[in-house]
Coordinates of C-alpha atoms in Angstrom, one line a residue:
Chain A
M212 CA 22.6 35.2 -16.4
S213 CA 20.0 36.5 -13.9
A214 CA 18.0 34.2 -11.7
V215 CA 14.8 34.8 -13.6
Q216 CA 16.5 33.9 -16.9
G217 CA 18.0 30.8 -15.3
L218 CA 14.6 29.7 -14.1
R219 CA 13.1 30.3 -17.5
A220 CA 15.8 28.3 -19.2
R221 CA 15.2 25.5 -16.7
L222 CA 11.5 25.5 -17.3
A223 CA 12.0 25.3 -21.0
R224 CA 13.9 22.1 -20.6
T225 CA 11.2 20.6 -18.3
P226 CA 8.6 18.5 -19.9
M227 CA 5.1 20.0 -20.1
S228 CA 3.5 17.1 -18.0
I229 CA 5.9 17.9 -15.2
I230 CA 5.1 21.6 -15.2
V231 CA 1.3 20.8 -15.2
M232 CA 1.6 18.2 -12.4
G233 CA 4.0 20.4 -10.4
S234 CA 1.5 23.3 -10.5
L235 CA -1.3 20.9 -9.5
L236 CA 0.6 19.7 -6.5
I237 CA 1.5 23.3 -5.5
A238 CA -2.2 24.2 -5.8
F239 CA -3.2 21.3 -3.5
V240 CA -0.5 22.5 -1.0
V241 CA -1.9 26.0 -1.1
V242 CA -5.5 24.9 -0.6
A243 CA -4.4 22.7 2.3
V244 CA -2.5 25.4 4.0
F245 CA -5.0 28.2 3.5
A246 CA -8.1 26.1 3.9
P247 CA -9.8 28.4 6.5
L248 CA -9.4 31.4 4.1
L249 CA -10.6 29.5 1.0
A250 CA -13.6 27.6 2.3
P251 CA -16.8 29.5 1.7
F252 CA -18.6 27.8 4.6
D253 CA -17.9 26.2 8.0
P254 CA -17.2 22.6 6.9
S255 CA -19.1 21.2 9.9
R256 CA -22.2 23.4 9.9
Q257 CA -25.2 21.2 9.3
S258 CA -28.5 22.1 7.8
L259 CA -31.1 19.3 7.7
I260 CA -33.3 21.1 5.2
L261 CA -30.5 21.4 2.7
R262 CA -29.5 17.7 2.6
L263 CA -28.0 16.3 -0.6
R264 CA -28.5 19.4 -2.7
P265 CA -26.8 19.0 -6.2
P266 CA -23.9 21.2 -7.2
G267 CA -24.9 24.8 -8.0
S268 CA -27.9 25.0 -5.5
A269 CA -28.3 28.2 -3.7
S270 CA -28.5 28.6 0.1
P271 CA -31.3 30.6 1.7
Q272 CA -28.8 33.5 2.1
G273 CA -28.2 33.4 -1.7
V274 CA -24.7 31.9 -1.5
T275 CA -24.2 29.0 -4.0
Y276 CA -23.2 25.6 -2.9
L277 CA -20.7 25.1 -5.8
L278 CA -20.2 21.4 -5.3
G279 CA -23.6 20.7 -3.6
T280 CA -24.2 19.5 0.0
D281 CA -23.7 16.2 1.8
D282 CA -26.0 13.9 3.7
L283 CA -26.1 16.3 6.6
G284 CA -26.5 19.4 4.6
R285 CA -22.9 20.6 4.9
D286 CA -21.2 22.4 2.0
L287 CA -19.2 19.9 0.0
L288 CA -16.7 22.4 -1.4
S289 CA -15.6 23.4 2.1
R290 CA -15.4 19.8 3.2
V291 CA -13.3 18.9 0.2
I292 CA -11.0 21.9 0.9
Y293 CA -10.5 20.9 4.5
G294 CA -10.1 17.3 3.4
A295 CA -7.0 18.3 1.4
R296 CA -5.6 19.5 4.7
A297 CA -6.2 16.2 6.5
S298 CA -4.9 14.1 3.6
M299 CA -1.7 16.1 3.2
F300 CA -1.0 16.4 6.9
V301 CA -1.3 12.7 7.6
A302 CA 0.8 11.8 4.5
V303 CA 3.6 14.3 5.3
A304 CA 3.7 13.3 9.0
S305 CA 3.6 9.6 8.4
V306 CA 6.2 9.7 5.6
F307 CA 8.4 11.7 8.0
V308 CA 8.0 9.1 10.8
S309 CA 8.8 6.2 8.5
L310 CA 11.7 8.0 6.9
L311 CA 13.2 8.7 10.2
I312 CA 12.9 5.2 11.6
G313 CA 13.8 3.4 8.4
S314 CA 16.9 5.4 7.5
A315 CA 18.2 5.3 11.1
L316 CA 17.8 1.5 11.3
G317 CA 19.1 0.9 7.8
M318 CA 22.2 3.0 8.3
L319 CA 22.8 1.3 11.7
A320 CA 22.6 -2.1 10.0
G321 CA 24.8 -1.1 7.2
W322 CA 27.4 0.5 9.5
R323 CA 27.6 -1.8 12.4
R324 CA 27.2 -5.1 10.5
G325 CA 27.4 -8.3 12.6
W326 CA 24.4 -9.3 14.7
V327 CA 22.9 -5.8 14.6
E328 CA 22.7 -6.2 10.8
I329 CA 21.2 -9.6 11.0
V330 CA 18.5 -8.7 13.6
I331 CA 17.5 -5.4 11.8
M332 CA 17.4 -6.8 8.3
R333 CA 15.5 -10.0 9.4
F334 CA 13.0 -7.7 11.1
V335 CA 12.7 -5.8 7.8
D336 CA 12.0 -9.0 5.9
V337 CA 9.3 -10.0 8.4
M338 CA 7.6 -6.5 8.3
L339 CA 7.6 -6.7 4.5
S340 CA 5.8 -10.0 4.5
I341 CA 2.8 -8.6 6.4
P342 CA 0.7 -6.6 3.9
A343 CA 0.9 -3.1 5.3
I344 CA -2.8 -2.2 4.9
L345 CA -3.8 -5.3 6.9
L346 CA -1.3 -4.5 9.7
A347 CA -2.5 -0.9 9.7
V348 CA -6.1 -2.1 9.9
L349 CA -5.4 -4.4 12.8
A350 CA -3.3 -1.8 14.7
V351 CA -5.8 1.0 14.3
A352 CA -8.7 -1.3 15.2
V353 CA -6.8 -2.3 18.4
A354 CA -5.5 1.1 19.4
G355 CA -8.6 3.0 18.4
P356 CA -8.9 5.5 15.5
G357 CA -7.6 9.1 15.6
F358 CA -5.2 11.5 14.0
Q359 CA -2.1 10.5 16.1
T360 CA -2.8 6.8 16.0
L361 CA -3.2 7.0 12.2
I362 CA 0.1 8.8 11.7
L363 CA 2.0 6.5 14.0
V364 CA 0.5 3.3 12.6
L365 CA 1.2 4.3 9.0
G366 CA 4.7 5.5 10.0
L367 CA 5.5 2.3 11.9
T368 CA 4.2 0.0 9.2
R369 CA 5.9 1.6 6.2
W370 CA 9.5 2.1 7.4
P371 CA 11.1 -1.2 6.0
R372 CA 11.5 0.2 2.5
Y373 CA 13.6 3.1 3.7
A374 CA 15.6 0.7 5.8
R375 CA 16.4 -1.6 2.8
V376 CA 17.6 1.4 0.7
A377 CA 19.5 3.0 3.6
Y378 CA 21.2 -0.3 4.4
A379 CA 22.3 -1.1 0.8
Q380 CA 23.5 2.5 0.2
T381 CA 25.4 2.6 3.5
L382 CA 27.2 -0.6 2.7
Q383 CA 28.4 1.0 -0.5
V384 CA 29.3 4.3 0.9
A385 CA 31.1 2.9 4.0
T386 CA 33.9 1.5 2.0
L387 CA 34.7 4.8 0.2
P388 CA 38.1 6.3 1.1
Y389 CA 36.8 9.6 2.5
I390 CA 34.8 7.7 5.1
R391 CA 37.8 5.7 6.1
A392 CA 39.8 9.0 6.3
A393 CA 37.2 10.7 8.5
E394 CA 37.1 7.6 10.7
L395 CA 40.9 7.7 11.1
A396 CA 40.7 11.4 11.9
G397 CA 38.7 10.3 14.9
A398 CA 35.1 11.2 14.0
S399 CA 32.5 9.5 16.1
A400 CA 30.1 7.0 14.5
T401 CA 27.1 9.3 15.0
R402 CA 29.0 12.2 13.3
L403 CA 30.2 10.0 10.5
L404 CA 26.7 8.7 9.8
L405 CA 24.9 12.0 10.0
R406 CA 27.5 14.3 8.4
H407 CA 29.2 12.0 5.9
V408 CA 27.0 9.0 5.1
L409 CA 23.5 10.5 5.2
P410 CA 24.1 13.3 2.7
N411 CA 25.4 10.7 0.3
I412 CA 22.4 8.4 0.6
A413 CA 19.8 11.1 0.8
G414 CA 18.9 10.9 -3.0
P415 CA 17.7 7.3 -3.1
L416 CA 15.9 7.8 0.2
L417 CA 14.1 10.8 -1.3
V418 CA 13.0 8.7 -4.2
V419 CA 11.5 6.1 -1.8
A420 CA 9.8 9.0 0.1
T421 CA 8.1 10.4 -3.0
A422 CA 6.7 7.0 -3.9
E423 CA 5.6 6.4 -0.3
F424 CA 4.0 9.8 -0.1
G425 CA 1.5 8.9 -2.8
L426 CA 0.8 5.5 -1.1
M427 CA 0.3 7.2 2.2
I428 CA -2.4 9.5 0.8
L429 CA -4.1 6.4 -0.6
F430 CA -3.7 4.5 2.7
E431 CA -5.2 7.4 4.7
A432 CA -8.1 7.7 2.3
G433 CA -8.6 3.9 2.3
L434 CA -8.6 3.6 6.1
S435 CA -10.9 6.7 6.4
F436 CA -13.2 5.1 3.8
L437 CA -13.4 1.9 6.0
G438 CA -14.1 4.1 9.0
L439 CA -10.7 3.4 10.6
G440 CA -8.9 6.6 9.8
I441 CA -10.0 10.2 10.3
Q442 CA -13.2 10.2 12.3
P443 CA -16.3 12.2 11.5
P444 CA -17.1 15.1 11.8
T445 CA -13.5 16.0 10.7
P446 CA -13.6 16.2 6.9
S447 CA -11.5 13.7 5.0
W448 CA -11.9 12.6 1.4
G449 CA -12.2 9.0 2.5
T450 CA -15.0 9.6 4.9
I451 CA -16.9 11.8 2.5
M452 CA -16.7 9.0 -0.1
S453 CA -17.8 6.5 2.5
A454 CA -21.0 8.5 2.9
G455 CA -21.2 8.8 -0.8
R456 CA -21.2 5.0 -1.2
Q457 CA -24.5 5.0 0.7
Y458 CA -26.1 7.6 -1.6
I459 CA -24.7 6.2 -4.8
E460 CA -28.0 6.5 -6.7
R461 CA -28.9 9.9 -5.5
A462 CA -25.7 12.0 -5.0
W463 CA -22.9 11.3 -7.5
W464 CA -21.1 14.5 -6.4
L465 CA -20.2 13.0 -3.0
T466 CA -18.0 10.5 -4.8
V467 CA -16.9 12.3 -7.9
F468 CA -15.4 15.5 -6.3
P469 CA -13.4 14.1 -3.4
G470 CA -12.5 11.1 -5.5
G471 CA -11.3 13.3 -8.3
C472 CA -9.2 15.4 -5.9
L473 CA -7.7 12.2 -4.5
F474 CA -6.9 10.9 -7.9
L475 CA -5.3 14.2 -9.1
L476 CA -3.2 14.6 -6.0
V477 CA -1.8 11.1 -6.1
L478 CA -1.3 11.3 -9.8
S479 CA 0.7 14.5 -9.5
V480 CA 2.8 13.0 -6.7
N481 CA 3.4 9.8 -8.7
V482 CA 4.3 11.6 -12.0
L483 CA 6.7 14.0 -10.1
G484 CA 8.1 11.1 -8.2
D485 CA 8.8 9.1 -11.4
W486 CA 10.5 12.2 -12.8
V487 CA 12.7 12.7 -9.8
R488 CA 13.6 9.0 -9.9
D489 CA 14.5 9.0 -13.6
R490 CA 16.8 11.9 -13.0
L491 CA 18.6 10.3 -10.1
D492 CA 18.6 6.7 -11.4
P493 CA 18.6 6.5 -15.2
R494 CA 18.5 2.6 -15.1
A495 CA 14.9 2.6 -13.7
R496 CA 13.7 5.0 -16.4
T497 CA 10.0 4.6 -17.2
R498 CA 10.0 6.9 -20.2
G499 CA 12.3 6.1 -23.2
Chain B
M143 CA 19.7 -27.4 -5.1
P144 CA 18.9 -29.2 -1.8
R145 CA 21.0 -26.7 0.1
Y146 CA 19.3 -23.7 -1.4
L147 CA 15.9 -25.4 -0.7
V148 CA 16.7 -26.0 3.0
S149 CA 18.1 -22.5 3.6
R150 CA 15.1 -20.9 1.8
L151 CA 12.7 -23.1 3.8
L152 CA 14.4 -22.1 7.1
Q153 CA 14.1 -18.5 6.1
A154 CA 10.4 -18.8 5.5
I155 CA 9.8 -20.5 8.8
L156 CA 11.8 -17.8 10.6
T157 CA 9.7 -15.1 8.8
T158 CA 6.4 -16.9 9.8
F159 CA 7.6 -16.9 13.4
G160 CA 8.4 -13.2 13.1
V161 CA 5.0 -12.4 11.7
M162 CA 3.3 -14.2 14.6
T163 CA 5.5 -12.2 17.1
I164 CA 4.5 -8.9 15.5
V165 CA 0.8 -9.8 15.5
F166 CA 1.1 -10.9 19.2
F167 CA 2.5 -7.5 20.2
V168 CA 0.1 -5.4 18.0
M169 CA -2.8 -7.1 19.7
R170 CA -1.5 -5.8 23.0
L171 CA -1.1 -2.2 21.8
S172 CA -4.3 -1.2 23.6
G173 CA -2.8 -2.3 27.0
D174 CA -5.4 -4.8 28.0
P175 CA -6.3 -7.4 25.3
V176 CA -9.2 -8.8 27.3
L177 CA -11.1 -5.6 26.8
L178 CA -10.9 -6.2 23.0
L179 CA -12.4 -9.6 23.4
V180 CA -15.4 -9.0 25.6
P181 CA -18.7 -7.7 24.2
E182 CA -19.5 -4.1 25.1
G183 CA -21.3 -3.8 28.5
A184 CA -19.8 -6.9 30.0
T185 CA -19.7 -7.2 33.7
R186 CA -16.5 -7.0 35.8
E187 CA -16.8 -10.7 36.8
H188 CA -17.3 -11.8 33.2
I189 CA -14.1 -9.8 32.2
D190 CA -12.1 -11.4 35.0
A191 CA -13.3 -14.8 34.2
L192 CA -12.4 -14.4 30.6
R193 CA -9.0 -13.0 31.5
R194 CA -8.3 -16.2 33.5
E195 CA -9.8 -18.5 30.9
L196 CA -7.6 -17.0 28.1
G197 CA -4.5 -16.8 30.3
F198 CA -4.1 -13.0 30.1
D199 CA -3.4 -12.9 33.9
Q200 CA -0.1 -14.8 33.2
P201 CA 3.2 -13.0 32.7
I202 CA 3.7 -11.8 29.2
W203 CA 6.4 -14.3 28.2
R204 CA 4.1 -17.2 29.2
Q205 CA 1.3 -15.7 27.2
Y206 CA 3.6 -15.4 24.2
L207 CA 4.6 -19.1 24.5
T208 CA 1.0 -20.2 24.8
F209 CA 0.1 -18.1 21.8
L210 CA 2.8 -19.7 19.7
A211 CA 2.0 -23.2 20.9
G212 CA -1.6 -22.6 20.0
L213 CA -0.7 -21.5 16.5
L214 CA 1.5 -24.6 16.0
R215 CA -1.5 -26.7 16.7
F216 CA -3.4 -24.6 14.2
E217 CA -5.6 -23.2 16.9
L218 CA -6.6 -19.6 16.1
G219 CA -9.0 -19.2 19.1
V220 CA -12.7 -19.1 19.4
S221 CA -14.8 -16.1 18.2
V222 CA -16.2 -14.4 21.3
V223 CA -19.1 -13.1 19.3
Q224 CA -20.2 -16.2 17.4
R225 CA -18.8 -18.9 19.8
V226 CA -17.3 -20.9 16.9
P227 CA -13.6 -21.4 16.1
A228 CA -12.2 -18.4 14.3
W229 CA -10.8 -20.7 11.6
D230 CA -14.3 -22.0 10.7
I231 CA -15.6 -18.5 10.2
L232 CA -12.5 -17.6 8.1
A233 CA -12.6 -20.8 6.1
S234 CA -16.1 -20.2 4.8
R235 CA -15.1 -16.9 3.4
I236 CA -11.7 -17.9 1.8
P237 CA -13.1 -19.3 -1.5
Y238 CA -14.8 -15.9 -2.3
T239 CA -11.6 -13.9 -1.7
L240 CA -9.5 -16.4 -3.7
A241 CA -12.0 -16.2 -6.6
L242 CA -11.8 -12.4 -6.5
A243 CA -8.0 -12.2 -6.1
G244 CA -7.6 -14.8 -8.9
A245 CA -9.8 -12.8 -11.3
A246 CA -8.0 -9.6 -10.4
L247 CA -4.7 -11.3 -11.1
V248 CA -6.0 -12.3 -14.5
V249 CA -7.0 -8.7 -15.2
A250 CA -3.7 -7.3 -13.9
I251 CA -1.4 -9.7 -15.8
G252 CA -3.7 -9.9 -18.9
L253 CA -3.6 -6.1 -19.4
G254 CA -0.4 -5.2 -17.6
V255 CA 2.2 -7.5 -19.2
P256 CA 1.1 -6.8 -22.8
A257 CA 1.1 -3.1 -22.0
G258 CA 4.6 -3.3 -20.6
V259 CA 5.9 -5.4 -23.5
I260 CA 4.4 -3.0 -26.1
M261 CA 5.9 0.0 -24.3
A262 CA 9.4 -1.7 -24.3
V263 CA 9.4 -3.1 -27.8
W264 CA 7.9 -0.1 -29.6
R265 CA 9.7 2.6 -27.6
G266 CA 9.1 6.1 -28.9
R267 CA 6.2 5.2 -31.1
W268 CA 3.1 7.4 -30.9
F269 CA 1.1 4.8 -28.9
E270 CA 3.7 4.5 -26.2
R271 CA 2.6 7.7 -24.5
P272 CA -1.1 7.0 -24.1
I273 CA -0.3 3.6 -22.7
A274 CA 2.2 5.1 -20.3
A275 CA -0.5 7.6 -19.2
I276 CA -3.0 4.9 -18.5
V277 CA -0.4 3.0 -16.5
V278 CA 0.4 6.0 -14.3
A279 CA -3.3 6.8 -13.9
G280 CA -4.1 3.2 -12.9
Q281 CA -1.4 3.5 -10.2
S282 CA -3.0 6.7 -8.8
M283 CA -6.7 5.4 -8.7
P284 CA -7.8 4.4 -5.2
T285 CA -9.6 1.0 -5.5
F286 CA -12.7 2.4 -3.9
L287 CA -13.0 5.2 -6.4
T288 CA -12.7 2.8 -9.3
G289 CA -15.2 0.6 -7.7
I290 CA -17.8 3.3 -6.9
L291 CA -17.5 4.9 -10.4
M292 CA -18.0 1.5 -12.0
I293 CA -21.1 0.9 -9.9
M294 CA -22.5 4.3 -10.9
L295 CA -21.9 3.6 -14.6
F296 CA -22.5 -0.1 -15.1
A297 CA -24.9 -0.9 -12.3
V298 CA -26.9 2.3 -11.6
T299 CA -27.0 4.0 -15.0
L300 CA -26.6 1.3 -17.6
R301 CA -27.9 -1.6 -15.4
W302 CA -25.6 -4.1 -17.1
L303 CA -24.0 -5.6 -14.0
P304 CA -25.2 -6.3 -10.4
S305 CA -24.0 -3.4 -8.1
S306 CA -22.9 -5.6 -5.2
G307 CA -23.0 -9.0 -3.6
V308 CA -22.6 -12.4 -5.3
D309 CA -25.2 -13.1 -8.0
G310 CA -23.8 -15.3 -10.7
P311 CA -20.3 -15.2 -12.3
Q312 CA -20.8 -11.7 -13.7
S313 CA -20.7 -10.4 -10.2
V314 CA -17.0 -10.8 -10.0
I315 CA -16.3 -8.5 -13.1
M316 CA -16.4 -5.1 -11.5
P317 CA -14.6 -6.0 -8.2
A318 CA -11.9 -7.8 -10.1
I319 CA -11.2 -4.8 -12.3
A320 CA -11.2 -2.4 -9.3
L321 CA -8.8 -4.6 -7.4
G322 CA -6.6 -5.5 -10.4
M323 CA -6.1 -1.9 -11.7
L324 CA -3.3 -1.1 -9.2
S325 CA -1.5 -4.4 -9.9
M326 CA -2.0 -3.9 -13.6
S327 CA 0.3 -0.8 -13.4
T328 CA 2.9 -2.6 -11.4
F329 CA 3.0 -5.5 -14.0
A330 CA 3.2 -3.0 -16.9
R331 CA 6.1 -1.2 -15.3
M332 CA 8.0 -4.3 -14.3
A333 CA 7.4 -6.0 -17.7
R334 CA 8.6 -2.9 -19.4
I335 CA 11.8 -2.6 -17.4
A336 CA 12.5 -6.3 -17.7
V337 CA 12.1 -6.3 -21.5
V338 CA 14.1 -3.1 -22.0
D339 CA 16.9 -4.7 -19.9
E340 CA 16.9 -7.9 -22.0
L341 CA 16.7 -6.0 -25.3
G342 CA 20.1 -4.4 -24.5
K343 CA 21.9 -7.7 -24.0
D344 CA 24.4 -9.3 -26.4
Y345 CA 22.3 -12.3 -27.2
V346 CA 19.6 -10.1 -28.8
R347 CA 22.2 -8.5 -31.1
A348 CA 23.7 -12.0 -31.8
G349 CA 20.2 -13.4 -32.7
L350 CA 19.5 -10.5 -35.0
A351 CA 22.9 -10.8 -36.6
R352 CA 22.3 -14.5 -37.3
G353 CA 19.2 -13.4 -39.3
L354 CA 16.4 -14.2 -36.8
S355 CA 13.5 -11.9 -37.2
P356 CA 13.0 -9.3 -34.4
G357 CA 9.6 -10.9 -33.6
K358 CA 11.2 -14.3 -33.1
V359 CA 14.0 -12.9 -30.9
V360 CA 11.4 -11.2 -28.7
A361 CA 8.9 -14.1 -28.6
R362 CA 11.4 -16.9 -28.1
H363 CA 14.2 -15.4 -26.0
V364 CA 13.5 -12.0 -24.6
L365 CA 10.1 -12.7 -23.1
R366 CA 11.4 -15.9 -21.6
N367 CA 14.3 -14.2 -19.8
A368 CA 12.2 -11.2 -18.9
S369 CA 9.6 -13.5 -17.3
I370 CA 11.8 -14.1 -14.2
P371 CA 11.4 -10.7 -12.6
V372 CA 7.7 -10.7 -13.6
V373 CA 7.1 -14.0 -11.7
T374 CA 8.6 -12.4 -8.6
I375 CA 6.3 -9.5 -8.9
A376 CA 3.3 -11.8 -9.4
A377 CA 4.2 -13.5 -6.0
L378 CA 4.4 -10.1 -4.3
E379 CA 1.2 -8.9 -5.9
I380 CA -0.9 -11.9 -4.7
G381 CA -0.2 -10.6 -1.2
N382 CA -1.2 -7.1 -2.1
L383 CA -4.4 -8.4 -3.8
L384 CA -5.5 -10.3 -0.8
A385 CA -4.8 -7.2 1.4
G386 CA -6.5 -4.9 -1.1
A387 CA -9.6 -7.1 -1.0
I388 CA -10.4 -5.5 2.4
I389 CA -11.5 -2.3 0.6
V390 CA -12.9 -3.8 -2.6
E391 CA -15.0 -6.3 -0.7
T392 CA -16.4 -3.5 1.4
V393 CA -17.4 -1.5 -1.6
F394 CA -19.0 -4.4 -3.5
A395 CA -20.4 -6.2 -0.4
W396 CA -18.3 -9.3 -1.6
P397 CA -18.5 -11.9 1.2
G398 CA -14.8 -12.7 1.4
I399 CA -12.3 -12.3 4.2
G400 CA -11.8 -8.6 3.6
Q401 CA -15.5 -7.9 4.3
L402 CA -15.2 -10.3 7.3
A403 CA -12.3 -8.3 8.7
I404 CA -14.3 -5.1 8.7
Q405 CA -17.4 -6.8 10.1
A406 CA -15.3 -8.5 12.8
I407 CA -13.7 -5.1 13.8
Q408 CA -17.2 -3.5 14.0
S409 CA -18.4 -6.3 16.2
R410 CA -15.1 -6.2 18.2
D411 CA -14.4 -9.8 17.3
F412 CA -10.6 -9.4 17.4
L413 CA -9.6 -13.1 17.4
V414 CA -11.2 -13.3 13.9
V415 CA -9.3 -10.2 12.8
Q416 CA -6.1 -11.7 14.1
A417 CA -6.8 -14.9 12.3
I418 CA -7.2 -13.0 9.0
V419 CA -4.0 -11.1 9.4
L420 CA -2.1 -14.3 10.2
F421 CA -3.7 -16.2 7.4
V422 CA -3.0 -13.6 4.7
S423 CA 0.6 -13.2 5.9
L424 CA 1.2 -16.9 5.8
V425 CA -0.2 -17.1 2.3
Y426 CA 2.2 -14.3 1.4
V427 CA 5.2 -16.1 2.8
V428 CA 4.3 -19.4 1.1
V429 CA 3.6 -17.8 -2.3
N430 CA 7.0 -16.0 -2.1
L431 CA 8.7 -19.2 -1.2
A432 CA 7.0 -21.0 -4.1
A433 CA 8.1 -18.2 -6.5
D434 CA 11.7 -18.3 -5.3
L435 CA 11.8 -22.1 -5.7
L436 CA 10.1 -21.8 -9.1
Y437 CA 12.7 -19.5 -10.5
A438 CA 15.5 -21.4 -8.9
G439 CA 14.1 -24.1 -11.1
I440 CA 14.0 -21.9 -14.2
D441 CA 17.4 -20.2 -13.7
P442 CA 20.4 -22.4 -12.8
R443 CA 22.4 -19.3 -11.7
I444 CA 20.3 -19.0 -8.6
R445 CA 20.6 -22.7 -7.8
F446 CA 24.3 -22.9 -7.9
G447 CA 25.4 -19.3 -7.7
R448 CA 25.4 -19.0 -3.9
S449 CA 27.9 -20.9 -1.8

């Protein structure tokens, strides 16, 4: 069977909703990556005579503002396209940071046991009892907003979930015969964890990561909406909607377009995440 | 039971202590906490005086002990902007947030649990899919988007409800729905999983075999057993609702602690922000403790299972 036939057979077995949501997610990734090529205007070029124009208005040069303009006369379509970039970048980077910290600490706790286990897992419990958005708000407010702070704060507040999963999985895997065998053969702890334990616990960690990815997108947008995330003039869906809140009676497009993109992106991530989880863990199935 | 109670209490105290420690260090992220507490444009002498007054010139371990000792006496500090204790400012806002979070919880449980039970009991029927779609959509809607869209529709276009602020009991409707949507999905999913789990158990088959009607088995036995994980989720969700209030209250100009947090950040009143984070985390710890004790009461396996 050729590769193309194999792919076709696979697609035929995949539910329609997954194909649609998968394509949607790919589209968002493409838009984010190629934002400079796709945006019809410079997203930060202001024009005070063209403020709050509705979708479809023409510019003096005859180019149409497909999604209208914002309160400073900037092209909304270009800003939404660049906003996809900010959203995806922050989410990917912060998921990466939290995945790294969480799985390292979780594996360490599950492997070393004793006081290391007690200290790390207690810390996880404590972190989980401070609502993440509040801790992030406090940390960003203290450290000052910005791209790097945002990624670090989100990454450093959302690692405990990975730690819990990595810990539980490592406990299970560590008792398996092949691990004991590798240990007897003289493999170092680092090698054992990275080469033998990690590949075996990667599936459940990936499931957590997909769920967290959707949450991170929502967190970034929420913090930016509150003025604590990505700072103007850098375009972000949250900041555009924050401006839209002020012009709620005059400019619906400032809320509907970035909000719609945000919803569709998170929806596609959540639907795909559920699907991945159902395939890896049939017990937690959400569809019958 | 007393042993479980004591160990669970100790755990809660330890967690509270850990929360205070984390907040203490986060407040020092910027390097010099005094700069967070002075109004903009303060003079050098003013800053130094405040540093001495608040003890920030002491070594860090002593500052930490002073901080903990203050919290044990329920002293959350004095707002540098308003010159009144941070707790007094916080306390005047708490009823609003509790009313909002309570109404949101009613929305979330009232819609989420029935949706989950329906999806579990009538699996595979035509109406399962649309309900499942609404649940996933609810989970993907940012609260501020739900909020602004509702304002556009019900306040600006139809003029049925006030767009923001507190103006009679109908003011809470839109904020409560916006805040409750996300939790609604969580309740629906959890209720569904719990009921599906229970339906597969032997006692269900035994009940049906003895001639009980399926409706009776579900109503009398399944829902009761499935309620235990749902109670846990309710406890976790109360914390999420209080934290989510920070965005919803900003959208609807609702005068609770969430709006206060943002106002305090904008006016650089960090002791008030710190007080809010400590308060919400403490509520979270207490509610979780209450939930654990509650279902230790419901389920004897938890009370006696551990040794």
